[in-house]
Amino acid sequence: QVQLVESGGAYVQSGGSLRLSCVATGFAFHIYDMSWVRRPPGKGLEWVSGIRSGSTPTMYADSVKGRFTISRDDAKNTLYLHMNSLKPEDTAVYYCTRGRSESTYYDDDIDRGTQVTVSS
């Protein structure tokens, strides 16, 4: 059974940094492309970033390009999202999913997520 457990979300001030983690079990993590998506309060899902199996290339939404970095550690079955220069508009629940892009991430992987709140 596929399980993706996100962690690392917190309440931070604008300009701050966070690192999100996602531990994957129940599937061969290393062969899957992966993504981070988010759901801002009162809005729909928004794709944030994706990474190929093998770690390159990486892709980012324009709204986070230059501030966020996606990475993975296949030995630990873990996906990361390093977030710098956080803005209030980054406030959302963040989820990791299989699939690399806005059009290919797996909706069915959306589960609990981790809350990021950025104060102004």
mmCIF file of N, CA and C in Angstrom:
data_model
loop_
_atom_site.group_PDB
_atom_site.id
_atom_site.type_symbol
_atom_site.label_atom_id
_atom_site.label_comp_id
_atom_site.label_asym_id
_atom_site.label_seq_id
_atom_site.Cartn_x
_atom_site.Cartn_y
_atom_site.Cartn_z
ATOM 1 N N GLN A 1 0.843 -1.191 0.000
ATOM 2 C CA GLN A 1 0.000 0.000 0.000
ATOM 3 C C GLN A 1 0.885 1.251 0.000
ATOM 4 N N VAL A 2 0.611 2.147 -0.924
ATOM 5 C CA VAL A 2 1.385 3.385 -1.013
ATOM 6 C C VAL A 2 1.099 4.258 0.209
ATOM 7 N N GLN A 3 2.164 4.720 0.846
ATOM 8 C CA GLN A 3 2.007 5.643 1.960
ATOM 9 C C GLN A 3 3.059 6.739 1.830
ATOM 10 N N LEU A 4 2.621 7.983 1.940
ATOM 11 C CA LEU A 4 3.493 9.144 1.871
ATOM 12 C C LEU A 4 3.217 9.986 3.106
ATOM 13 N N VAL A 5 4.231 10.170 3.942
ATOM 14 C CA VAL A 5 4.055 10.889 5.199
ATOM 15 C C VAL A 5 4.914 12.146 5.177
ATOM 16 N N GLU A 6 4.232 13.283 5.120
ATOM 17 C CA GLU A 6 4.915 14.573 5.076
ATOM 18 C C GLU A 6 5.144 15.110 6.480
ATOM 19 N N SER A 7 6.222 15.873 6.637
ATOM 20 C CA SER A 7 6.508 16.514 7.912
ATOM 21 C C SER A 7 7.361 17.753 7.676
ATOM 22 N N GLY A 8 7.522 18.559 8.722
ATOM 23 C CA GLY A 8 8.388 19.720 8.641
ATOM 24 C C GLY A 8 7.666 21.046 8.540
ATOM 25 N N GLY A 9 6.358 20.997 8.358
ATOM 26 C CA GLY A 9 5.609 22.236 8.288
ATOM 27 C C GLY A 9 5.618 22.959 9.631
ATOM 28 N N ALA A 10 5.492 24.290 9.580
ATOM 29 C CA ALA A 10 5.533 25.089 10.797
ATOM 30 C C ALA A 10 4.981 26.473 10.515
ATOM 31 N N TYR A 11 4.912 27.259 11.579
ATOM 32 C CA TYR A 11 4.529 28.670 11.492
ATOM 33 C C TYR A 11 5.825 29.471 11.472
ATOM 34 N N VAL A 12 6.044 30.240 10.394
ATOM 35 C CA VAL A 12 7.280 31.012 10.280
ATOM 36 C C VAL A 12 6.954 32.437 9.836
ATOM 37 N N GLN A 13 7.888 33.320 10.068
ATOM 38 C CA GLN A 13 7.717 34.700 9.624
ATOM 39 C C GLN A 13 8.148 34.836 8.169
ATOM 40 N N SER A 14 7.602 35.835 7.535
ATOM 41 C CA SER A 14 7.975 36.129 6.154
ATOM 42 C C SER A 14 9.501 36.274 6.043
ATOM 43 N N GLY A 15 10.076 35.657 5.018
ATOM 44 C CA GLY A 15 11.519 35.673 4.841
ATOM 45 C C GLY A 15 12.223 34.479 5.443
ATOM 46 N N GLY A 16 11.504 33.684 6.205
ATOM 47 C CA GLY A 16 12.079 32.535 6.861
ATOM 48 C C GLY A 16 12.265 31.339 5.931
ATOM 49 N N SER A 17 12.755 30.254 6.514
ATOM 50 C CA SER A 17 13.043 29.040 5.754
ATOM 51 C C SER A 17 12.482 27.815 6.462
ATOM 52 N N LEU A 18 12.181 26.811 5.678
ATOM 53 C CA LEU A 18 11.737 25.524 6.205
ATOM 54 C C LEU A 18 12.244 24.423 5.292
ATOM 55 N N ARG A 19 12.352 23.223 5.837
ATOM 56 C CA ARG A 19 12.610 22.045 5.023
ATOM 57 C C ARG A 19 11.517 21.023 5.289
ATOM 58 N N LEU A 20 10.794 20.699 4.238
ATOM 59 C CA LEU A 20 9.773 19.664 4.326
ATOM 60 C C LEU A 20 10.363 18.321 3.935
ATOM 61 N N SER A 21 9.858 17.263 4.557
ATOM 62 C CA SER A 21 10.275 15.897 4.231
ATOM 63 C C SER A 21 9.052 15.063 3.926
ATOM 64 N N CYS A 22 9.251 14.041 3.126
ATOM 65 C CA CYS A 22 8.179 13.100 2.799
ATOM 66 C C CYS A 22 8.801 11.708 2.737
ATOM 67 N N VAL A 23 8.393 10.851 3.652
ATOM 68 C CA VAL A 23 8.891 9.481 3.669
ATOM 69 C C VAL A 23 7.900 8.589 2.936
ATOM 70 N N ALA A 24 8.412 7.836 1.991
ATOM 71 C CA ALA A 24 7.577 6.993 1.135
ATOM 72 C C ALA A 24 7.755 5.521 1.483
ATOM 73 N N THR A 25 6.658 4.800 1.548
ATOM 74 C CA THR A 25 6.685 3.353 1.742
ATOM 75 C C THR A 25 5.627 2.713 0.850
ATOM 76 N N GLY A 26 5.787 1.413 0.601
ATOM 77 C CA GLY A 26 4.775 0.670 -0.135
ATOM 78 C C GLY A 26 4.947 0.653 -1.640
ATOM 79 N N PHE A 27 6.002 1.278 -2.152
ATOM 80 C CA PHE A 27 6.283 1.244 -3.589
ATOM 81 C C PHE A 27 7.773 1.504 -3.795
ATOM 82 N N ALA A 28 8.229 1.246 -5.010
ATOM 83 C CA ALA A 28 9.654 1.402 -5.334
ATOM 84 C C ALA A 28 9.963 2.875 -5.572
ATOM 85 N N PHE A 29 10.189 3.601 -4.504
ATOM 86 C CA PHE A 29 10.377 5.048 -4.543
ATOM 87 C C PHE A 29 11.391 5.478 -5.605
ATOM 88 N N HIS A 30 12.499 4.758 -5.707
ATOM 89 C CA HIS A 30 13.612 5.216 -6.537
ATOM 90 C C HIS A 30 13.285 5.248 -8.029
ATOM 91 N N ILE A 31 12.250 4.534 -8.459
ATOM 92 C CA ILE A 31 11.935 4.527 -9.891
ATOM 93 C C ILE A 31 10.853 5.529 -10.258
ATOM 94 N N TYR A 32 10.300 6.198 -9.261
ATOM 95 C CA TYR A 32 9.220 7.149 -9.524
ATOM 96 C C TYR A 32 9.704 8.591 -9.562
ATOM 97 N N ASP A 33 9.182 9.335 -10.531
ATOM 98 C CA ASP A 33 9.264 10.779 -10.462
ATOM 99 C C ASP A 33 8.363 11.230 -9.315
ATOM 100 N N MET A 34 8.720 12.345 -8.677
ATOM 101 C CA MET A 34 7.950 12.808 -7.525
ATOM 102 C C MET A 34 7.685 14.303 -7.613
ATOM 103 N N SER A 35 6.661 14.739 -6.918
ATOM 104 C CA SER A 35 6.289 16.157 -6.891
ATOM 105 C C SER A 35 5.889 16.599 -5.499
ATOM 106 N N TRP A 36 5.948 17.894 -5.307
ATOM 107 C CA TRP A 36 5.297 18.559 -4.189
ATOM 108 C C TRP A 36 4.153 19.385 -4.778
ATOM 109 N N VAL A 37 2.998 19.288 -4.146
ATOM 110 C CA VAL A 37 1.859 20.136 -4.498
ATOM 111 C C VAL A 37 1.361 20.769 -3.212
ATOM 112 N N ARG A 38 0.593 21.843 -3.336
ATOM 113 C CA ARG A 38 0.088 22.514 -2.137
ATOM 114 C C ARG A 38 -1.341 22.962 -2.344
ATOM 115 N N ARG A 39 -2.037 23.145 -1.226
ATOM 116 C CA ARG A 39 -3.402 23.661 -1.253
ATOM 117 C C ARG A 39 -3.488 24.866 -0.343
ATOM 118 N N PRO A 40 -3.478 26.066 -0.923
ATOM 119 C CA PRO A 40 -3.640 27.286 -0.099
ATOM 120 C C PRO A 40 -5.029 27.308 0.529
ATOM 121 N N PRO A 41 -5.214 28.040 1.606
ATOM 122 C CA PRO A 41 -6.533 28.073 2.259
ATOM 123 C C PRO A 41 -7.612 28.556 1.303
ATOM 124 N N GLY A 42 -8.674 27.771 1.185
ATOM 125 C CA GLY A 42 -9.808 28.147 0.362
ATOM 126 C C GLY A 42 -9.591 27.996 -1.134
ATOM 127 N N LYS A 43 -8.487 27.381 -1.538
ATOM 128 C CA LYS A 43 -8.190 27.257 -2.970
ATOM 129 C C LYS A 43 -7.937 25.803 -3.355
ATOM 130 N N GLY A 44 -7.757 25.545 -4.629
ATOM 131 C CA GLY A 44 -7.496 24.204 -5.124
ATOM 132 C C GLY A 44 -6.028 23.839 -5.054
ATOM 133 N N LEU A 45 -5.738 22.604 -5.470
ATOM 134 C CA LEU A 45 -4.361 22.144 -5.466
ATOM 135 C C LEU A 45 -3.522 22.900 -6.472
ATOM 136 N N GLU A 46 -2.282 23.150 -6.085
ATOM 137 C CA GLU A 46 -1.334 23.900 -6.917
ATOM 138 C C GLU A 46 -0.034 23.113 -6.954
ATOM 139 N N TRP A 47 0.400 22.721 -8.156
ATOM 140 C CA TRP A 47 1.676 22.018 -8.281
ATOM 141 C C TRP A 47 2.804 22.988 -7.966
ATOM 142 N N VAL A 48 3.800 22.513 -7.212
ATOM 143 C CA VAL A 48 4.897 23.373 -6.772
ATOM 144 C C VAL A 48 6.216 23.009 -7.441
ATOM 145 N N SER A 49 6.556 21.716 -7.416
ATOM 146 C CA SER A 49 7.870 21.316 -7.911
ATOM 147 C C SER A 49 7.889 19.823 -8.200
ATOM 148 N N GLY A 50 8.751 19.403 -9.118
ATOM 149 C CA GLY A 50 8.872 17.996 -9.451
ATOM 150 C C GLY A 50 10.323 17.598 -9.680
ATOM 151 N N ILE A 51 10.578 16.300 -9.520
ATOM 152 C CA ILE A 51 11.934 15.782 -9.689
ATOM 153 C C ILE A 51 11.866 14.408 -10.330
ATOM 154 N N ARG A 52 12.760 14.171 -11.269
ATOM 155 C CA ARG A 52 12.796 12.876 -11.926
ATOM 156 C C ARG A 52 13.421 11.832 -11.020
ATOM 157 N N SER A 53 13.116 10.561 -11.281
ATOM 158 C CA SER A 53 13.885 9.487 -10.665
ATOM 159 C C SER A 53 15.324 9.678 -11.127
ATOM 160 N N GLY A 54 16.271 9.537 -10.228
ATOM 161 C CA GLY A 54 17.655 9.844 -10.585
ATOM 162 C C GLY A 54 18.034 11.281 -10.268
ATOM 163 N N SER A 55 17.053 12.081 -9.804
ATOM 164 C CA SER A 55 17.266 13.429 -9.250
ATOM 165 C C SER A 55 17.357 14.569 -10.251
ATOM 166 N N THR A 56 17.617 14.295 -11.490
ATOM 167 C CA THR A 56 17.598 15.412 -12.447
ATOM 168 C C THR A 56 16.788 15.015 -13.669
ATOM 169 N N PRO A 57 16.136 15.973 -14.351
ATOM 170 C CA PRO A 57 16.069 17.383 -13.985
ATOM 171 C C PRO A 57 15.002 17.656 -12.920
ATOM 172 N N THR A 58 14.997 18.887 -12.442
ATOM 173 C CA THR A 58 13.977 19.346 -11.523
ATOM 174 C C THR A 58 13.154 20.438 -12.192
ATOM 175 N N MET A 59 11.935 20.622 -11.701
ATOM 176 C CA MET A 59 11.018 21.601 -12.285
ATOM 177 C C MET A 59 10.356 22.374 -11.160
ATOM 178 N N TYR A 60 10.026 23.638 -11.439
ATOM 179 C CA TYR A 60 9.420 24.482 -10.426
ATOM 180 C C TYR A 60 8.326 25.338 -11.029
ATOM 181 N N ALA A 61 7.293 25.596 -10.234
ATOM 182 C CA ALA A 61 6.308 26.590 -10.614
ATOM 183 C C ALA A 61 6.980 27.967 -10.580
ATOM 184 N N ASP A 62 6.540 28.863 -11.418
ATOM 185 C CA ASP A 62 7.130 30.199 -11.467
ATOM 186 C C ASP A 62 7.063 30.896 -10.114
ATOM 187 N N SER A 63 6.031 30.626 -9.356
ATOM 188 C CA SER A 63 5.824 31.313 -8.079
ATOM 189 C C SER A 63 6.880 30.958 -7.032
ATOM 190 N N VAL A 64 7.586 29.842 -7.220
ATOM 191 C CA VAL A 64 8.575 29.419 -6.220
ATOM 192 C C VAL A 64 9.986 29.323 -6.787
ATOM 193 N N LYS A 65 10.123 29.523 -8.085
ATOM 194 C CA LYS A 65 11.425 29.377 -8.727
ATOM 195 C C LYS A 65 12.445 30.326 -8.093
ATOM 196 N N GLY A 66 13.621 29.793 -7.770
ATOM 197 C CA GLY A 66 14.667 30.593 -7.145
ATOM 198 C C GLY A 66 14.590 30.634 -5.633
ATOM 199 N N ARG A 67 13.470 30.171 -5.070
ATOM 200 C CA ARG A 67 13.309 30.178 -3.607
ATOM 201 C C ARG A 67 13.222 28.770 -3.032
ATOM 202 N N PHE A 68 12.645 27.847 -3.778
ATOM 203 C CA PHE A 68 12.462 26.468 -3.317
ATOM 204 C C PHE A 68 13.413 25.535 -4.069
ATOM 205 N N THR A 69 13.838 24.484 -3.390
ATOM 206 C CA THR A 69 14.680 23.462 -4.015
ATOM 207 C C THR A 69 14.149 22.082 -3.637
ATOM 208 N N ILE A 70 13.879 21.275 -4.639
ATOM 209 C CA ILE A 70 13.423 19.914 -4.404
ATOM 210 C C ILE A 70 14.612 18.974 -4.502
ATOM 211 N N SER A 71 14.612 17.947 -3.662
ATOM 212 C CA SER A 71 15.678 16.950 -3.713
ATOM 213 C C SER A 71 15.132 15.631 -3.192
ATOM 214 N N ARG A 72 15.913 14.592 -3.357
ATOM 215 C CA ARG A 72 15.485 13.276 -2.887
ATOM 216 C C ARG A 72 16.676 12.480 -2.409
ATOM 217 N N ASP A 73 16.419 11.558 -1.475
ATOM 218 C CA ASP A 73 17.425 10.612 -1.008
ATOM 219 C C ASP A 73 16.812 9.228 -1.183
ATOM 220 N N ASP A 74 17.179 8.564 -2.256
ATOM 221 C CA ASP A 74 16.569 7.269 -2.555
ATOM 222 C C ASP A 74 16.958 6.202 -1.536
ATOM 223 N N ALA A 75 18.102 6.342 -0.903
ATOM 224 C CA ALA A 75 18.510 5.380 0.117
ATOM 225 C C ALA A 75 17.587 5.448 1.335
ATOM 226 N N LYS A 76 16.987 6.630 1.553
ATOM 227 C CA LYS A 76 16.086 6.819 2.693
ATOM 228 C C LYS A 76 14.623 6.882 2.265
ATOM 229 N N ASN A 77 14.367 6.667 0.973
ATOM 230 C CA ASN A 77 12.989 6.770 0.460
ATOM 231 C C ASN A 77 12.335 8.082 0.882
ATOM 232 N N THR A 78 13.063 9.148 0.762
ATOM 233 C CA THR A 78 12.606 10.434 1.263
ATOM 234 C C THR A 78 12.739 11.536 0.211
ATOM 235 N N LEU A 79 11.696 12.329 0.112
ATOM 236 C CA LEU A 79 11.655 13.502 -0.758
ATOM 237 C C LEU A 79 11.716 14.744 0.126
ATOM 238 N N TYR A 80 12.420 15.765 -0.347
ATOM 239 C CA TYR A 80 12.564 16.998 0.433
ATOM 240 C C TYR A 80 12.114 18.205 -0.374
ATOM 241 N N LEU A 81 11.735 19.256 0.349
ATOM 242 C CA LEU A 81 11.509 20.559 -0.267
ATOM 243 C C LEU A 81 12.133 21.606 0.653
ATOM 244 N N HIS A 82 13.196 22.223 0.178
ATOM 245 C CA HIS A 82 13.849 23.285 0.920
ATOM 246 C C HIS A 82 13.215 24.598 0.480
ATOM 247 N N MET A 83 12.677 25.336 1.426
ATOM 248 C CA MET A 83 11.946 26.556 1.112
ATOM 249 C C MET A 83 12.634 27.745 1.776
ATOM 250 N N ASN A 84 13.066 28.687 0.972
ATOM 251 C CA ASN A 84 13.708 29.900 1.469
ATOM 252 C C ASN A 84 12.879 31.123 1.088
ATOM 253 N N SER A 85 13.174 32.239 1.727
ATOM 254 C CA SER A 85 12.497 33.514 1.433
ATOM 255 C C SER A 85 10.979 33.332 1.388
ATOM 256 N N LEU A 86 10.457 32.688 2.385
ATOM 257 C CA LEU A 86 9.027 32.377 2.399
ATOM 258 C C LEU A 86 8.181 33.640 2.435
ATOM 259 N N LYS A 87 7.037 33.566 1.762
ATOM 260 C CA LYS A 87 6.103 34.673 1.658
ATOM 261 C C LYS A 87 4.747 34.246 2.213
ATOM 262 N N PRO A 88 3.928 35.178 2.633
ATOM 263 C CA PRO A 88 2.587 34.806 3.125
ATOM 264 C C PRO A 88 1.799 33.984 2.110
ATOM 265 N N GLU A 89 1.989 34.241 0.824
ATOM 266 C CA GLU A 89 1.258 33.484 -0.194
ATOM 267 C C GLU A 89 1.736 32.046 -0.328
ATOM 268 N N ASP A 90 2.803 31.666 0.380
ATOM 269 C CA ASP A 90 3.229 30.269 0.425
ATOM 270 C C ASP A 90 2.450 29.483 1.474
ATOM 271 N N THR A 91 1.636 30.150 2.250
ATOM 272 C CA THR A 91 0.824 29.473 3.257
ATOM 273 C C THR A 91 -0.092 28.451 2.582
ATOM 274 N N ALA A 92 0.003 27.194 3.029
ATOM 275 C CA ALA A 92 -0.752 26.110 2.398
ATOM 276 C C ALA A 92 -0.472 24.810 3.144
ATOM 277 N N VAL A 93 -1.274 23.807 2.834
ATOM 278 C CA VAL A 93 -0.935 22.441 3.213
ATOM 279 C C VAL A 93 -0.138 21.856 2.052
ATOM 280 N N TYR A 94 1.012 21.293 2.358
ATOM 281 C CA TYR A 94 1.922 20.756 1.342
ATOM 282 C C TYR A 94 1.850 19.228 1.344
ATOM 283 N N TYR A 95 1.782 18.670 0.136
ATOM 284 C CA TYR A 95 1.682 17.229 -0.062
ATOM 285 C C TYR A 95 2.767 16.763 -1.019
ATOM 286 N N CYS A 96 3.233 15.535 -0.832
ATOM 287 C CA CYS A 96 4.098 14.943 -1.854
ATOM 288 C C CYS A 96 3.288 13.896 -2.612
ATOM 289 N N THR A 97 3.603 13.747 -3.868
ATOM 290 C CA THR A 97 2.900 12.807 -4.723
ATOM 291 C C THR A 97 3.861 12.162 -5.697
ATOM 292 N N ARG A 98 3.469 11.062 -6.265
ATOM 293 C CA ARG A 98 4.193 10.512 -7.396
ATOM 294 C C ARG A 98 3.861 11.333 -8.638
ATOM 295 N N GLY A 99 4.759 11.259 -9.631
ATOM 296 C CA GLY A 99 4.570 12.059 -10.836
ATOM 297 C C GLY A 99 5.383 13.330 -10.751
ATOM 298 N N ARG A 100 5.819 13.859 -11.899
ATOM 299 C CA ARG A 100 6.812 14.928 -11.887
ATOM 300 C C ARG A 100 6.275 16.295 -12.245
ATOM 301 N N SER A 101 5.136 16.353 -12.874
ATOM 302 C CA SER A 101 4.733 17.659 -13.390
ATOM 303 C C SER A 101 3.301 18.001 -13.024
ATOM 304 N N GLU A 102 2.923 19.211 -13.397
ATOM 305 C CA GLU A 102 1.576 19.694 -13.098
ATOM 306 C C GLU A 102 0.512 18.791 -13.703
ATOM 307 N N SER A 103 0.818 18.191 -14.827
ATOM 308 C CA SER A 103 -0.180 17.367 -15.515
ATOM 309 C C SER A 103 -0.078 15.885 -15.195
ATOM 310 N N THR A 104 0.973 15.482 -14.483
ATOM 311 C CA THR A 104 1.163 14.045 -14.260
ATOM 312 C C THR A 104 1.218 13.624 -12.802
ATOM 313 N N TYR A 105 1.081 14.573 -11.867
ATOM 314 C CA TYR A 105 1.143 14.120 -10.479
ATOM 315 C C TYR A 105 -0.114 13.324 -10.141
ATOM 316 N N TYR A 106 0.037 12.437 -9.156
ATOM 317 C CA TYR A 106 -1.020 11.482 -8.807
ATOM 318 C C TYR A 106 -1.975 12.102 -7.780
ATOM 319 N N ASP A 107 -3.141 12.466 -8.199
ATOM 320 C CA ASP A 107 -4.150 13.006 -7.270
ATOM 321 C C ASP A 107 -4.442 12.040 -6.113
ATOM 322 N N ASP A 108 -4.411 10.767 -6.404
ATOM 323 C CA ASP A 108 -4.767 9.773 -5.386
ATOM 324 C C ASP A 108 -3.764 9.721 -4.245
ATOM 325 N N ASP A 109 -2.580 10.291 -4.441
ATOM 326 C CA ASP A 109 -1.579 10.295 -3.374
ATOM 327 C C ASP A 109 -1.808 11.394 -2.353
ATOM 328 N N ILE A 110 -2.720 12.315 -2.645
ATOM 329 C CA ILE A 110 -2.984 13.413 -1.712
ATOM 330 C C ILE A 110 -3.618 12.841 -0.449
ATOM 331 N N ASP A 111 -2.964 13.089 0.695
ATOM 332 C CA ASP A 111 -3.481 12.517 1.951
ATOM 333 C C ASP A 111 -3.444 13.589 3.032
ATOM 334 N N ARG A 112 -2.605 13.427 4.056
ATOM 335 C CA ARG A 112 -2.661 14.357 5.186
ATOM 336 C C ARG A 112 -1.901 15.648 4.952
ATOM 337 N N GLY A 113 -0.696 15.559 4.435
ATOM 338 C CA GLY A 113 0.094 16.743 4.177
ATOM 339 C C GLY A 113 0.694 17.352 5.443
ATOM 340 N N THR A 114 1.380 18.476 5.257
ATOM 341 C CA THR A 114 1.960 19.206 6.383
ATOM 342 C C THR A 114 1.680 20.696 6.193
ATOM 343 N N GLN A 115 1.262 21.356 7.265
ATOM 344 C CA GLN A 115 0.819 22.748 7.193
ATOM 345 C C GLN A 115 2.007 23.709 7.293
ATOM 346 N N VAL A 116 2.071 24.617 6.339
ATOM 347 C CA VAL A 116 3.042 25.718 6.371
ATOM 348 C C VAL A 116 2.258 27.016 6.468
ATOM 349 N N THR A 117 2.571 27.804 7.485
ATOM 350 C CA THR A 117 1.926 29.103 7.655
ATOM 351 C C THR A 117 3.002 30.172 7.735
ATOM 352 N N VAL A 118 2.907 31.161 6.860
ATOM 353 C CA VAL A 118 3.894 32.236 6.805
ATOM 354 C C VAL A 118 3.210 33.543 7.196
ATOM 355 N N SER A 119 3.676 34.153 8.257
ATOM 356 C CA SER A 119 3.080 35.405 8.716
ATOM 357 C C SER A 119 3.740 36.587 8.016
ATOM 358 N N SER A 120 2.973 37.639 7.850
ATOM 359 C CA SER A 120 3.507 38.842 7.181
ATOM 360 C C SER A 120 4.205 39.758 8.171
#
